[in-house]
């Protein structure tokens, strides 16, 4: 990835095999602005995170029609992409609360996840539903990530 340039992450969200007619939708979008600025937009049905530079991230909170939720956080750290997924949310766990925790010493597990700079990750919720992301464009300044809820 080029240093000193902005980044974008195009997010493609897929839901396969919906459990008992349960469908997820984006209900919240946040950006951690570490002096770089950032915005979310939508193009052709995809969410796009634009960031002014490395050290920035954004989070999407998804909620199902049955009240289940998850938060997907994506960003660029030390000029490499990263991501995380949190499931089994409590009522006070919004994207606005969770996104800054990746930059706080008070949440070492979140910092470690950011530092891992993963290109893919998968986690299951308490119901056994799987949530995953995979960067399908992993390098450069225009990244693409596929999110799957199965």
PDB file of C-alpha atoms in Angstrom:
ATOM      1  CA  UNK A   1       0.000   0.000   0.000  1.00  0.00           C
ATOM      2  CA  UNK A   2       1.182   3.474  -0.734  1.00  0.00           C
ATOM      3  CA  UNK A   3       2.052   5.663   2.194  1.00  0.00           C
ATOM      4  CA  UNK A   4       0.622   9.165   2.330  1.00  0.00           C
ATOM      5  CA  UNK A   5      -2.413   8.392   0.185  1.00  0.00           C
ATOM      6  CA  UNK A   6      -5.972   7.781   1.144  1.00  0.00           C
ATOM      7  CA  UNK A   7      -7.614   4.377   1.160  1.00  0.00           C
ATOM      8  CA  UNK A   8     -10.994   2.962   0.323  1.00  0.00           C
ATOM      9  CA  UNK A   9     -12.562  -0.336   1.354  1.00  0.00           C
ATOM     10  CA  UNK A  10     -15.506  -1.560  -0.691  1.00  0.00           C
ATOM     11  CA  UNK A  11     -17.668  -3.867   1.438  1.00  0.00           C
ATOM     12  CA  UNK A  12     -19.683  -6.613  -0.259  1.00  0.00           C
ATOM     13  CA  UNK A  13     -22.158  -8.238   2.162  1.00  0.00           C
ATOM     14  CA  UNK A  14     -23.676 -11.640   1.403  1.00  0.00           C
ATOM     15  CA  UNK A  15     -26.122 -13.680   3.443  1.00  0.00           C
ATOM     16  CA  UNK A  16     -26.353 -17.357   2.607  1.00  0.00           C
ATOM     17  CA  UNK A  17     -28.755 -19.873   4.069  1.00  0.00           C
ATOM     18  CA  UNK A  18     -30.797 -17.451   6.234  1.00  0.00           C
ATOM     19  CA  UNK A  19     -31.799 -19.096   9.511  1.00  0.00           C
ATOM     20  CA  UNK A  20     -35.578 -19.163   9.928  1.00  0.00           C
ATOM     21  CA  UNK A  21     -36.151 -16.134   7.671  1.00  0.00           C
ATOM     22  CA  UNK A  22     -33.665 -14.011   9.608  1.00  0.00           C
ATOM     23  CA  UNK A  23     -32.064 -11.292   7.519  1.00  0.00           C
ATOM     24  CA  UNK A  24     -29.390  -8.767   8.504  1.00  0.00           C
ATOM     25  CA  UNK A  25     -29.228  -5.108   7.508  1.00  0.00           C
ATOM     26  CA  UNK A  26     -26.771  -2.275   8.247  1.00  0.00           C
ATOM     27  CA  UNK A  27     -28.144  -0.057  11.028  1.00  0.00           C
ATOM     28  CA  UNK A  28     -25.041   1.957  12.013  1.00  0.00           C
ATOM     29  CA  UNK A  29     -21.817   3.175  10.381  1.00  0.00           C
ATOM     30  CA  UNK A  30     -18.894   4.772  12.241  1.00  0.00           C
ATOM     31  CA  UNK A  31     -15.403   6.009  11.450  1.00  0.00           C
ATOM     32  CA  UNK A  32     -12.456   6.230  13.811  1.00  0.00           C
ATOM     33  CA  UNK A  33     -10.861   9.496  12.817  1.00  0.00           C
ATOM     34  CA  UNK A  34      -7.220   9.365  13.788  1.00  0.00           C
ATOM     35  CA  UNK A  35      -6.335  12.729  12.221  1.00  0.00           C
ATOM     36  CA  UNK A  36      -7.056  11.257   8.798  1.00  0.00           C
ATOM     37  CA  UNK A  37     -10.767  11.741   8.380  1.00  0.00           C
ATOM     38  CA  UNK A  38     -13.074   9.180   6.915  1.00  0.00           C
ATOM     39  CA  UNK A  39     -16.541   8.739   5.478  1.00  0.00           C
ATOM     40  CA  UNK A  40     -18.971   5.998   4.518  1.00  0.00           C
ATOM     41  CA  UNK A  41     -20.904   6.115   1.266  1.00  0.00           C
ATOM     42  CA  UNK A  42     -22.945   3.708  -0.831  1.00  0.00           C
ATOM     43  CA  UNK A  43     -22.398   2.866  -4.479  1.00  0.00           C
ATOM     44  CA  UNK A  44     -24.275   0.205  -6.428  1.00  0.00           C
ATOM     45  CA  UNK A  45     -25.587  -1.347  -3.201  1.00  0.00           C
ATOM     46  CA  UNK A  46     -22.127  -1.593  -1.601  1.00  0.00           C
ATOM     47  CA  UNK A  47     -20.896   0.284   1.445  1.00  0.00           C
ATOM     48  CA  UNK A  48     -17.599   2.085   0.835  1.00  0.00           C
ATOM     49  CA  UNK A  49     -15.308   3.345   3.581  1.00  0.00           C
ATOM     50  CA  UNK A  50     -12.982   6.150   2.509  1.00  0.00           C
ATOM     51  CA  UNK A  51     -10.090   7.072   4.796  1.00  0.00           C
ATOM     52  CA  UNK A  52      -7.510   9.845   4.528  1.00  0.00           C
ATOM     53  CA  UNK A  53      -4.638   7.588   5.535  1.00  0.00           C
ATOM     54  CA  UNK A  54      -3.328   4.674   7.545  1.00  0.00           C
ATOM     55  CA  UNK A  55      -4.407   4.518  11.188  1.00  0.00           C
ATOM     56  CA  UNK A  56      -8.092   4.825  10.367  1.00  0.00           C
ATOM     57  CA  UNK A  57     -10.988   2.382  10.499  1.00  0.00           C
ATOM     58  CA  UNK A  58     -14.736   2.144  10.208  1.00  0.00           C
ATOM     59  CA  UNK A  59     -17.354  -0.144  11.674  1.00  0.00           C
ATOM     60  CA  UNK A  60     -20.686  -1.443  10.438  1.00  0.00           C
ATOM     61  CA  UNK A  61     -23.280  -2.685  12.919  1.00  0.00           C
ATOM     62  CA  UNK A  62     -25.679  -5.184  11.391  1.00  0.00           C
ATOM     63  CA  UNK A  63     -28.965  -6.142  13.006  1.00  0.00           C
ATOM     64  CA  UNK A  64     -31.355  -8.906  12.021  1.00  0.00           C
ATOM     65  CA  UNK A  65     -35.112  -8.655  11.842  1.00  0.00           C
ATOM     66  CA  UNK A  66     -35.091 -10.871  14.978  1.00  0.00           C
ATOM     67  CA  UNK A  67     -32.801  -8.597  16.997  1.00  0.00           C
ATOM     68  CA  UNK A  68     -29.461 -10.400  16.598  1.00  0.00           C
ATOM     69  CA  UNK A  69     -26.477  -8.218  15.817  1.00  0.00           C
ATOM     70  CA  UNK A  70     -22.819  -8.077  14.892  1.00  0.00           C
ATOM     71  CA  UNK A  71     -20.187  -5.418  14.330  1.00  0.00           C
ATOM     72  CA  UNK A  72     -17.678  -5.625  11.483  1.00  0.00           C
ATOM     73  CA  UNK A  73     -14.696  -3.292  11.859  1.00  0.00           C
ATOM     74  CA  UNK A  74     -12.365  -2.731   8.900  1.00  0.00           C
ATOM     75  CA  UNK A  75      -9.414  -0.431   8.446  1.00  0.00           C
ATOM     76  CA  UNK A  76      -5.794   0.213   7.558  1.00  0.00           C
ATOM     77  CA  UNK A  77      -3.047   0.007  10.196  1.00  0.00           C
ATOM     78  CA  UNK A  78       0.639   0.555   9.412  1.00  0.00           C
ATOM     79  CA  UNK A  79      -0.309   0.645   5.726  1.00  0.00           C
ATOM     80  CA  UNK A  80      -1.947  -2.816   5.780  1.00  0.00           C
ATOM     81  CA  UNK A  81      -5.605  -3.782   5.868  1.00  0.00           C
ATOM     82  CA  UNK A  82      -7.189  -5.378   8.943  1.00  0.00           C
ATOM     83  CA  UNK A  83     -10.582  -6.403  10.278  1.00  0.00           C
ATOM     84  CA  UNK A  84     -12.585  -7.919  13.095  1.00  0.00           C
ATOM     85  CA  UNK A  85     -16.093  -9.226  13.741  1.00  0.00           C
ATOM     86  CA  UNK A  86     -17.896  -9.131  17.076  1.00  0.00           C
ATOM     87  CA  UNK A  87     -21.058 -11.203  17.583  1.00  0.00           C
ATOM     88  CA  UNK A  88     -23.479 -11.767  20.476  1.00  0.00           C
ATOM     89  CA  UNK A  89     -23.766  -8.030  21.099  1.00  0.00           C
ATOM     90  CA  UNK A  90     -25.075  -6.586  24.325  1.00  0.00           C
ATOM     91  CA  UNK A  91     -27.432  -3.580  24.143  1.00  0.00           C
ATOM     92  CA  UNK A  92     -24.635  -1.121  24.986  1.00  0.00           C
ATOM     93  CA  UNK A  93     -22.291  -2.488  22.296  1.00  0.00           C
ATOM     94  CA  UNK A  94     -22.818  -0.175  19.366  1.00  0.00           C
ATOM     95  CA  UNK A  95     -20.349   0.520  16.569  1.00  0.00           C
ATOM     96  CA  UNK A  96     -19.847   3.994  18.057  1.00  0.00           C
ATOM     97  CA  UNK A  97     -18.685   2.383  21.324  1.00  0.00           C
ATOM     98  CA  UNK A  98     -16.681  -0.516  19.825  1.00  0.00           C
ATOM     99  CA  UNK A  99     -14.772   1.236  17.002  1.00  0.00           C
ATOM    100  CA  UNK A 100     -12.534   3.397  19.291  1.00  0.00           C
ATOM    101  CA  UNK A 101     -11.702   0.380  21.487  1.00  0.00           C
ATOM    102  CA  UNK A 102      -9.267  -0.884  18.831  1.00  0.00           C
ATOM    103  CA  UNK A 103      -7.077   2.124  19.705  1.00  0.00           C
ATOM    104  CA  UNK A 104      -7.293   1.911  23.500  1.00  0.00           C
ATOM    105  CA  UNK A 105      -4.885   0.185  25.904  1.00  0.00           C
ATOM    106  CA  UNK A 106      -7.996  -0.625  27.990  1.00  0.00           C
ATOM    107  CA  UNK A 107      -9.000  -3.215  25.340  1.00  0.00           C
ATOM    108  CA  UNK A 108      -5.846  -5.252  24.604  1.00  0.00           C
ATOM    109  CA  UNK A 109      -7.702  -8.000  22.716  1.00  0.00           C
ATOM    110  CA  UNK A 110      -9.105  -5.458  20.264  1.00  0.00           C
ATOM    111  CA  UNK A 111      -5.670  -3.870  19.808  1.00  0.00           C
ATOM    112  CA  UNK A 112      -4.183  -7.324  19.136  1.00  0.00           C
ATOM    113  CA  UNK A 113      -6.828  -8.013  16.489  1.00  0.00           C
ATOM    114  CA  UNK A 114      -5.977  -4.724  14.750  1.00  0.00           C
ATOM    115  CA  UNK A 115      -2.255  -5.517  14.938  1.00  0.00           C
ATOM    116  CA  UNK A 116      -2.770  -8.950  13.351  1.00  0.00           C
ATOM    117  CA  UNK A 117      -3.690  -7.255  10.041  1.00  0.00           C
ATOM    118  CA  UNK A 118      -5.681 -10.265   8.875  1.00  0.00           C
ATOM    119  CA  UNK A 119      -6.860 -10.688   5.305  1.00  0.00           C
ATOM    120  CA  UNK A 120      -9.634 -13.042   6.470  1.00  0.00           C
ATOM    121  CA  UNK A 121     -11.418 -14.011   9.679  1.00  0.00           C
ATOM    122  CA  UNK A 122     -14.380 -16.146  10.739  1.00  0.00           C
ATOM    123  CA  UNK A 123     -16.332 -16.362  13.982  1.00  0.00           C
ATOM    124  CA  UNK A 124     -19.583 -18.054  15.047  1.00  0.00           C
ATOM    125  CA  UNK A 125     -22.291 -16.605  17.264  1.00  0.00           C
ATOM    126  CA  UNK A 126     -24.108 -18.434  20.061  1.00  0.00           C
ATOM    127  CA  UNK A 127     -26.698 -19.759  17.567  1.00  0.00           C
ATOM    128  CA  UNK A 128     -23.932 -21.311  15.434  1.00  0.00           C
ATOM    129  CA  UNK A 129     -24.307 -18.774  12.626  1.00  0.00           C
ATOM    130  CA  UNK A 130     -20.953 -18.006  10.955  1.00  0.00           C
ATOM    131  CA  UNK A 131     -19.740 -14.501  10.177  1.00  0.00           C
ATOM    132  CA  UNK A 132     -16.648 -14.031   8.042  1.00  0.00           C
ATOM    133  CA  UNK A 133     -14.738 -11.498   6.031  1.00  0.00           C
ATOM    134  CA  UNK A 134     -12.128 -11.938   3.346  1.00  0.00           C
ATOM    135  CA  UNK A 135     -10.287  -9.173   1.575  1.00  0.00           C
ATOM    136  CA  UNK A 136     -10.533 -10.089  -2.102  1.00  0.00           C
ATOM    137  CA  UNK A 137      -8.369  -7.080  -3.025  1.00  0.00           C
ATOM    138  CA  UNK A 138      -5.686  -7.105  -0.322  1.00  0.00           C
ATOM    139  CA  UNK A 139      -3.108  -4.602  -1.536  1.00  0.00           C
ATOM    140  CA  UNK A 140      -3.088  -1.071  -2.847  1.00  0.00           C
ATOM    141  CA  UNK A 141      -5.237   1.843  -1.848  1.00  0.00           C
ATOM    142  CA  UNK A 142      -8.562   0.575  -3.212  1.00  0.00           C
ATOM    143  CA  UNK A 143      -9.410  -2.546  -1.205  1.00  0.00           C
ATOM    144  CA  UNK A 144     -12.406  -4.832  -1.456  1.00  0.00           C
ATOM    145  CA  UNK A 145     -13.696  -7.097   1.315  1.00  0.00           C
ATOM    146  CA  UNK A 146     -16.374  -9.775   1.131  1.00  0.00           C
ATOM    147  CA  UNK A 147     -18.492 -10.287   4.274  1.00  0.00           C
ATOM    148  CA  UNK A 148     -20.512 -13.502   4.510  1.00  0.00           C
ATOM    149  CA  UNK A 149     -23.214 -14.371   7.031  1.00  0.00           C
ATOM    150  CA  UNK A 150     -23.975 -18.084   6.835  1.00  0.00           C
TER     151      UNK A 150
END
